[in-house]
Amino acid sequence: MKKGLLGLFLLVSLVSFAVTNVIYMVGDGMGINHALLASYIEGRVLNFMKTQNIAIITTHSANSNVTDSAAAGTALFTGFKTNNGMIGMLPDGTIIPTIAEIAAKQGVKIGIISTSRITHATPGAVYGHVKSRSDENTLAEQLVNSPITVAFGGGWRHFVATDGKRNDGKDLIKLAKEKGFDYITTKEELLNYNGNRVLGLFSSSHLPAASDRIKEPMLAEMTKKALEILSKDGKPFFLMIEGSQIDWEAHGNDPYGVWKEIIEFEQAFNVAMEFLKENPETLIIVTADHETGGLGLSTGGYFFDVEMLKKFTKNTDFIAKHANKDKEKVRELVKQYYGIEFTDEDMEYFDLILKEQTGSYYAFSNAIGRVVSRKAHIGWTTFDHTAAPVALYAFGKGAENFNGFYDNTEIPRIIGRIAGYEITFPIYELPISGGH
């Protein structure tokens, strides 16, 4: 147990604030074109895009114009830049409080939901403080020692030693229960849960992709249950909801995967909007931590093939897994699940991408994604993140405060100001649990 002496603190205000509840939704890697791609395939404007309160957000980190999710999450939840890979601290190692920690000091309930491991970079940035995002064992320890009320996601391997990711003898599930958490691991337990404080870990690592998920809960189901728990006594809450795997599908240049992950994210948004209708003092923010892939909606000729994309029925990871590095099997599966033929020219391009991706675990699926995208006249500049700005869409109380061009560090500052837990200068020390 360590304590961080912080340079940022809460200014307790005597005014009343219109915003009681905050639902902060992060589509990881979701650029403007990613949402537009899903809209085109769906044949409609996505519901989270239907607002007049829209902002453009820059995403650079302290040490690069292209951020990673750790630095971006730190900006989104603390209001400060840090170096890529760092969570909840400045580049010099100074620990800084998150908006959730500040809010909790005023009795605000905190919830986090993710389709990744709950100790991954974005959810970890809500409660964590580590020099390296890879230190997920420490993040797990910080979570169970945090004031969080609801945590839903994957990643029990960092809480117990069963999968070999913990070798320190600690049983954080036991500790979580001692701290007052109930612990659930199945979709059925989630849907039937009626307690007050819960840690729900539904897989050893990340949850399956939205298009593959059967046994584990969907993001909308986790959102509905979290809102039910957090709102049951009428106290204010702050809930972060991450659509984690939009980013991963974009890393693979997979248009089908991006589409399906964004639709899962939209379904969670729909649940949040239903809550807003009954609780008008709620603010909903929808944004992204960065853009992934450099997605372009045409490679020339003034079009891209939406009708082709509508026929896709599996993500590229599925094709790669079942092809098992057999290129002829790739052609067979692409025809079966995408309704298209890989020509000899396509296979030459496939081989070129494979060569460029030598050493990458995802080389095969990345190559499939790049080829099917090219056939649909969709372009990608990279398999990594870019410095492209992202959009922010705001709904409910205080939404009018989000119009214009902002840096990502401004988002939590605006939220804090209108919700009554402003990020400002020192009047208290914030204890930080876990090692660093």
mmCIF file of C-alpha atoms in Angstrom, residues 230-436:
data_model
loop_
_atom_site.group_PDB
_atom_site.id
_atom_site.type_symbol
_atom_site.label_atom_id
_atom_site.label_comp_id
_atom_site.label_asym_id
_atom_site.label_seq_id
_atom_site.Cartn_x
_atom_site.Cartn_y
_atom_site.Cartn_z
ATOM 1 C CA LEU A 230 -25.612 2.586 -9.714
ATOM 2 C CA SER A 231 -28.976 4.366 -9.775
ATOM 3 C CA LYS A 232 -30.942 2.271 -7.296
ATOM 4 C CA ASP A 233 -30.593 4.647 -4.321
ATOM 5 C CA GLY A 234 -30.748 7.903 -6.270
ATOM 6 C CA LYS A 235 -27.172 8.943 -5.529
ATOM 7 C CA PRO A 236 -25.072 10.472 -8.353
ATOM 8 C CA PHE A 237 -22.781 8.236 -10.370
ATOM 9 C CA PHE A 238 -20.002 8.284 -12.955
ATOM 10 C CA LEU A 239 -19.977 5.361 -15.390
ATOM 11 C CA MET A 240 -17.315 4.689 -18.022
ATOM 12 C CA ILE A 241 -18.290 2.326 -20.850
ATOM 13 C CA GLU A 242 -15.640 1.193 -23.323
ATOM 14 C CA GLY A 243 -16.183 -0.458 -26.685
ATOM 15 C CA SER A 244 -12.697 -1.919 -26.517
ATOM 16 C CA GLN A 245 -12.512 -4.014 -29.634
ATOM 17 C CA ILE A 246 -13.349 -1.401 -32.262
ATOM 18 C CA ASP A 247 -9.651 -0.648 -31.949
ATOM 19 C CA TRP A 248 -8.523 -4.237 -32.435
ATOM 20 C CA GLU A 249 -10.628 -4.721 -35.545
ATOM 21 C CA ALA A 250 -9.215 -1.486 -36.946
ATOM 22 C CA HIS A 251 -5.684 -2.667 -36.126
ATOM 23 C CA GLY A 252 -6.511 -5.624 -38.373
ATOM 24 C CA ASN A 253 -7.941 -3.353 -41.093
ATOM 25 C CA ASP A 254 -11.109 -5.440 -40.852
ATOM 26 C CA PRO A 255 -14.199 -3.524 -42.063
ATOM 27 C CA TYR A 256 -16.637 -6.235 -40.963
ATOM 28 C CA GLY A 257 -15.136 -6.368 -37.466
ATOM 29 C CA VAL A 258 -15.200 -2.569 -37.116
ATOM 30 C CA TRP A 259 -18.843 -2.514 -38.209
ATOM 31 C CA LYS A 260 -19.971 -5.150 -35.732
ATOM 32 C CA GLU A 261 -18.025 -3.709 -32.783
ATOM 33 C CA ILE A 262 -19.468 -0.248 -33.417
ATOM 34 C CA ILE A 263 -22.988 -1.654 -33.568
ATOM 35 C CA GLU A 264 -22.431 -3.370 -30.222
ATOM 36 C CA PHE A 265 -21.221 -0.009 -28.888
ATOM 37 C CA GLU A 266 -24.312 1.712 -30.309
ATOM 38 C CA GLN A 267 -26.577 -0.825 -28.594
ATOM 39 C CA ALA A 268 -24.976 0.076 -25.255
ATOM 40 C CA PHE A 269 -25.542 3.742 -26.118
ATOM 41 C CA ASN A 270 -29.214 2.987 -26.760
ATOM 42 C CA VAL A 271 -29.476 1.598 -23.220
ATOM 43 C CA ALA A 272 -27.853 4.762 -21.876
ATOM 44 C CA MET A 273 -30.303 6.931 -23.823
ATOM 45 C CA GLU A 274 -33.270 5.015 -22.380
ATOM 46 C CA PHE A 275 -31.863 5.779 -18.938
ATOM 47 C CA LEU A 276 -31.489 9.460 -19.884
ATOM 48 C CA LYS A 277 -35.159 9.672 -20.857
ATOM 49 C CA GLU A 278 -36.148 8.705 -17.308
ATOM 50 C CA ASN A 279 -33.268 10.587 -15.648
ATOM 51 C CA PRO A 280 -32.874 13.944 -17.455
ATOM 52 C CA GLU A 281 -30.178 15.175 -15.079
ATOM 53 C CA THR A 282 -27.774 12.757 -16.806
ATOM 54 C CA LEU A 283 -24.966 13.723 -19.203
ATOM 55 C CA ILE A 284 -23.844 11.247 -21.875
ATOM 56 C CA ILE A 285 -20.522 11.722 -23.632
ATOM 57 C CA VAL A 286 -19.549 9.522 -26.591
ATOM 58 C CA THR A 287 -16.004 9.857 -27.897
ATOM 59 C CA ALA A 288 -12.830 7.905 -28.723
ATOM 60 C CA ASP A 289 -9.333 7.780 -27.307
ATOM 61 C CA HIS A 290 -7.696 7.889 -30.762
ATOM 62 C CA GLU A 291 -8.166 6.801 -34.370
ATOM 63 C CA THR A 292 -6.832 3.427 -35.483
ATOM 64 C CA GLY A 293 -5.858 2.335 -38.972
ATOM 65 C CA GLY A 294 -6.071 5.577 -40.929
ATOM 66 C CA LEU A 295 -9.374 4.503 -42.469
ATOM 67 C CA GLY A 296 -10.313 6.070 -45.786
ATOM 68 C CA LEU A 297 -13.759 5.575 -47.307
ATOM 69 C CA SER A 298 -12.567 5.150 -50.888
ATOM 70 C CA THR A 299 -9.390 4.202 -52.694
ATOM 71 C CA GLY A 300 -10.442 6.183 -55.764
ATOM 72 C CA GLY A 301 -13.165 6.252 -58.349
ATOM 73 C CA TYR A 302 -15.543 8.263 -56.138
ATOM 74 C CA PHE A 303 -17.076 5.257 -54.378
ATOM 75 C CA PHE A 304 -16.603 2.290 -52.100
ATOM 76 C CA ASP A 305 -18.603 -0.922 -52.308
ATOM 77 C CA VAL A 306 -21.157 -0.870 -49.501
ATOM 78 C CA GLU A 307 -23.160 -3.703 -51.021
ATOM 79 C CA MET A 308 -20.101 -5.966 -50.948
ATOM 80 C CA LEU A 309 -19.487 -5.134 -47.292
ATOM 81 C CA LYS A 310 -23.074 -5.962 -46.343
ATOM 82 C CA LYS A 311 -22.473 -9.567 -47.441
ATOM 83 C CA PHE A 312 -19.581 -10.157 -45.030
ATOM 84 C CA THR A 313 -20.509 -12.500 -42.162
ATOM 85 C CA LYS A 314 -17.268 -13.163 -40.227
ATOM 86 C CA ASN A 315 -14.304 -11.153 -39.023
ATOM 87 C CA THR A 316 -10.829 -11.723 -40.418
ATOM 88 C CA ASP A 317 -9.605 -13.358 -37.218
ATOM 89 C CA PHE A 318 -12.163 -16.125 -37.795
ATOM 90 C CA ILE A 319 -10.942 -16.618 -41.377
ATOM 91 C CA ALA A 320 -7.289 -16.647 -40.314
ATOM 92 C CA LYS A 321 -7.905 -19.085 -37.461
ATOM 93 C CA HIS A 322 -9.812 -21.573 -39.598
ATOM 94 C CA ALA A 323 -7.439 -21.241 -42.553
ATOM 95 C CA ASN A 324 -4.544 -22.183 -40.245
ATOM 96 C CA LYS A 325 -1.990 -20.473 -42.536
ATOM 97 C CA ASP A 326 -3.232 -22.365 -45.605
ATOM 98 C CA LYS A 327 -3.576 -19.775 -48.369
ATOM 99 C CA GLU A 328 -5.904 -21.897 -50.483
ATOM 100 C CA LYS A 329 -8.111 -22.324 -47.436
ATOM 101 C CA VAL A 330 -8.154 -18.517 -47.117
ATOM 102 C CA ARG A 331 -9.554 -18.264 -50.640
ATOM 103 C CA GLU A 332 -12.181 -20.891 -49.841
ATOM 104 C CA LEU A 333 -13.282 -19.241 -46.600
ATOM 105 C CA VAL A 334 -13.348 -15.744 -48.090
ATOM 106 C CA LYS A 335 -15.665 -17.011 -50.815
ATOM 107 C CA GLN A 336 -17.854 -18.767 -48.235
ATOM 108 C CA TYR A 337 -18.153 -15.960 -45.686
ATOM 109 C CA TYR A 338 -17.569 -12.820 -47.778
ATOM 110 C CA GLY A 339 -19.058 -13.859 -51.096
ATOM 111 C CA ILE A 340 -15.991 -12.736 -53.043
ATOM 112 C CA GLU A 341 -13.178 -14.419 -54.983
ATOM 113 C CA PHE A 342 -9.507 -13.787 -54.214
ATOM 114 C CA THR A 343 -7.829 -13.587 -57.633
ATOM 115 C CA ASP A 344 -4.180 -14.410 -58.266
ATOM 116 C CA GLU A 345 -3.502 -10.675 -58.168
ATOM 117 C CA ASP A 346 -5.235 -10.478 -54.782
ATOM 118 C CA MET A 347 -3.038 -13.312 -53.501
ATOM 119 C CA GLU A 348 0.079 -11.486 -54.695
ATOM 120 C CA TYR A 349 -1.032 -8.488 -52.643
ATOM 121 C CA PHE A 350 -1.811 -10.848 -49.747
ATOM 122 C CA ASP A 351 1.754 -12.197 -49.898
ATOM 123 C CA LEU A 352 3.133 -8.654 -49.974
ATOM 124 C CA ILE A 353 1.251 -7.723 -46.795
ATOM 125 C CA LEU A 354 2.350 -10.967 -45.136
ATOM 126 C CA LYS A 355 5.956 -10.115 -45.915
ATOM 127 C CA GLU A 356 5.554 -6.601 -44.504
ATOM 128 C CA GLN A 357 3.971 -8.085 -41.364
ATOM 129 C CA THR A 358 6.682 -10.698 -40.762
ATOM 130 C CA GLY A 359 6.914 -11.401 -37.047
ATOM 131 C CA SER A 360 3.399 -10.152 -36.279
ATOM 132 C CA TYR A 361 1.112 -12.629 -34.545
ATOM 133 C CA TYR A 362 -1.750 -11.127 -36.539
ATOM 134 C CA ALA A 363 -0.011 -11.117 -39.931
ATOM 135 C CA PHE A 364 -2.439 -13.540 -41.559
ATOM 136 C CA SER A 365 -5.629 -11.789 -40.397
ATOM 137 C CA ASN A 366 -4.109 -8.375 -41.168
ATOM 138 C CA ALA A 367 -3.339 -9.456 -44.722
ATOM 139 C CA ILE A 368 -6.885 -10.757 -45.176
ATOM 140 C CA GLY A 369 -8.291 -7.481 -43.873
ATOM 141 C CA ARG A 370 -6.158 -5.394 -46.184
ATOM 142 C CA VAL A 371 -7.084 -7.448 -49.268
ATOM 143 C CA VAL A 372 -10.840 -7.561 -48.647
ATOM 144 C CA SER A 373 -10.787 -3.834 -47.894
ATOM 145 C CA ARG A 374 -9.022 -3.131 -51.171
ATOM 146 C CA LYS A 375 -11.617 -5.175 -53.048
ATOM 147 C CA ALA A 376 -14.348 -3.049 -51.431
ATOM 148 C CA HIS A 377 -12.366 0.122 -52.296
ATOM 149 C CA ILE A 378 -11.675 0.957 -48.646
ATOM 150 C CA GLY A 379 -8.214 2.225 -47.759
ATOM 151 C CA TRP A 380 -6.067 2.037 -44.623
ATOM 152 C CA THR A 381 -2.765 3.835 -44.020
ATOM 153 C CA THR A 382 -1.500 1.689 -41.142
ATOM 154 C CA PHE A 383 -2.133 -1.246 -38.811
ATOM 155 C CA ASP A 384 -1.456 1.101 -35.889
ATOM 156 C CA HIS A 385 -2.887 4.291 -34.407
ATOM 157 C CA THR A 386 -2.857 7.675 -36.143
ATOM 158 C CA ALA A 387 -2.883 11.307 -35.048
ATOM 159 C CA ALA A 388 -6.264 11.966 -36.683
ATOM 160 C CA PRO A 389 -8.751 13.851 -34.503
ATOM 161 C CA VAL A 390 -11.830 12.059 -33.233
ATOM 162 C CA ALA A 391 -15.404 13.172 -32.662
ATOM 163 C CA LEU A 392 -17.280 13.782 -29.427
ATOM 164 C CA TYR A 393 -21.071 13.538 -29.268
ATOM 165 C CA ALA A 394 -22.907 14.899 -26.211
ATOM 166 C CA PHE A 395 -26.444 14.306 -24.935
ATOM 167 C CA GLY A 396 -28.520 15.327 -21.935
ATOM 168 C CA LYS A 397 -27.765 17.836 -19.213
ATOM 169 C CA GLY A 398 -24.766 20.017 -19.977
ATOM 170 C CA ALA A 399 -24.369 18.723 -23.537
ATOM 171 C CA GLU A 400 -24.288 22.278 -24.852
ATOM 172 C CA ASN A 401 -20.862 22.681 -23.218
ATOM 173 C CA PHE A 402 -19.341 20.399 -25.861
ATOM 174 C CA ASN A 403 -19.254 22.274 -29.143
ATOM 175 C CA GLY A 404 -16.070 23.176 -30.970
ATOM 176 C CA PHE A 405 -12.467 22.082 -31.234
ATOM 177 C CA TYR A 406 -10.846 20.710 -28.071
ATOM 178 C CA ASP A 407 -7.899 18.733 -26.827
ATOM 179 C CA ASN A 408 -8.804 15.496 -25.052
ATOM 180 C CA THR A 409 -7.523 16.892 -21.745
ATOM 181 C CA GLU A 410 -10.360 19.425 -21.765
ATOM 182 C CA ILE A 411 -13.125 16.802 -21.676
ATOM 183 C CA PRO A 412 -12.791 15.708 -18.005
ATOM 184 C CA ARG A 413 -12.265 19.325 -16.975
ATOM 185 C CA ILE A 414 -15.564 20.357 -18.541
ATOM 186 C CA ILE A 415 -17.338 17.331 -17.079
ATOM 187 C CA GLY A 416 -15.947 18.040 -13.625
ATOM 188 C CA ARG A 417 -16.930 21.688 -13.800
ATOM 189 C CA ILE A 418 -20.555 21.023 -14.726
ATOM 190 C CA ALA A 419 -20.977 17.974 -12.483
ATOM 191 C CA GLY A 420 -19.504 19.568 -9.375
ATOM 192 C CA TYR A 421 -16.201 17.746 -8.967
ATOM 193 C CA GLU A 422 -13.834 20.089 -10.705
ATOM 194 C CA ILE A 423 -10.194 19.280 -11.402
ATOM 195 C CA THR A 424 -8.167 22.096 -9.805
ATOM 196 C CA PHE A 425 -5.431 22.829 -7.245
ATOM 197 C CA PRO A 426 -4.603 21.369 -3.831
ATOM 198 C CA ILE A 427 -6.700 21.039 -0.773
ATOM 199 C CA TYR A 428 -6.317 17.339 0.000
ATOM 200 C CA GLU A 429 -4.100 14.305 -0.439
ATOM 201 C CA LEU A 430 -5.368 11.333 -2.437
ATOM 202 C CA PRO A 431 -4.241 7.870 -1.254
ATOM 203 C CA ILE A 432 -3.268 5.518 -4.060
ATOM 204 C CA SER A 433 -3.540 1.776 -3.436
ATOM 205 C CA GLY A 434 -1.134 -0.803 -4.842
ATOM 206 C CA GLY A 435 2.473 -0.628 -5.977
ATOM 207 C CA HIS A 436 3.971 1.428 -8.785
#
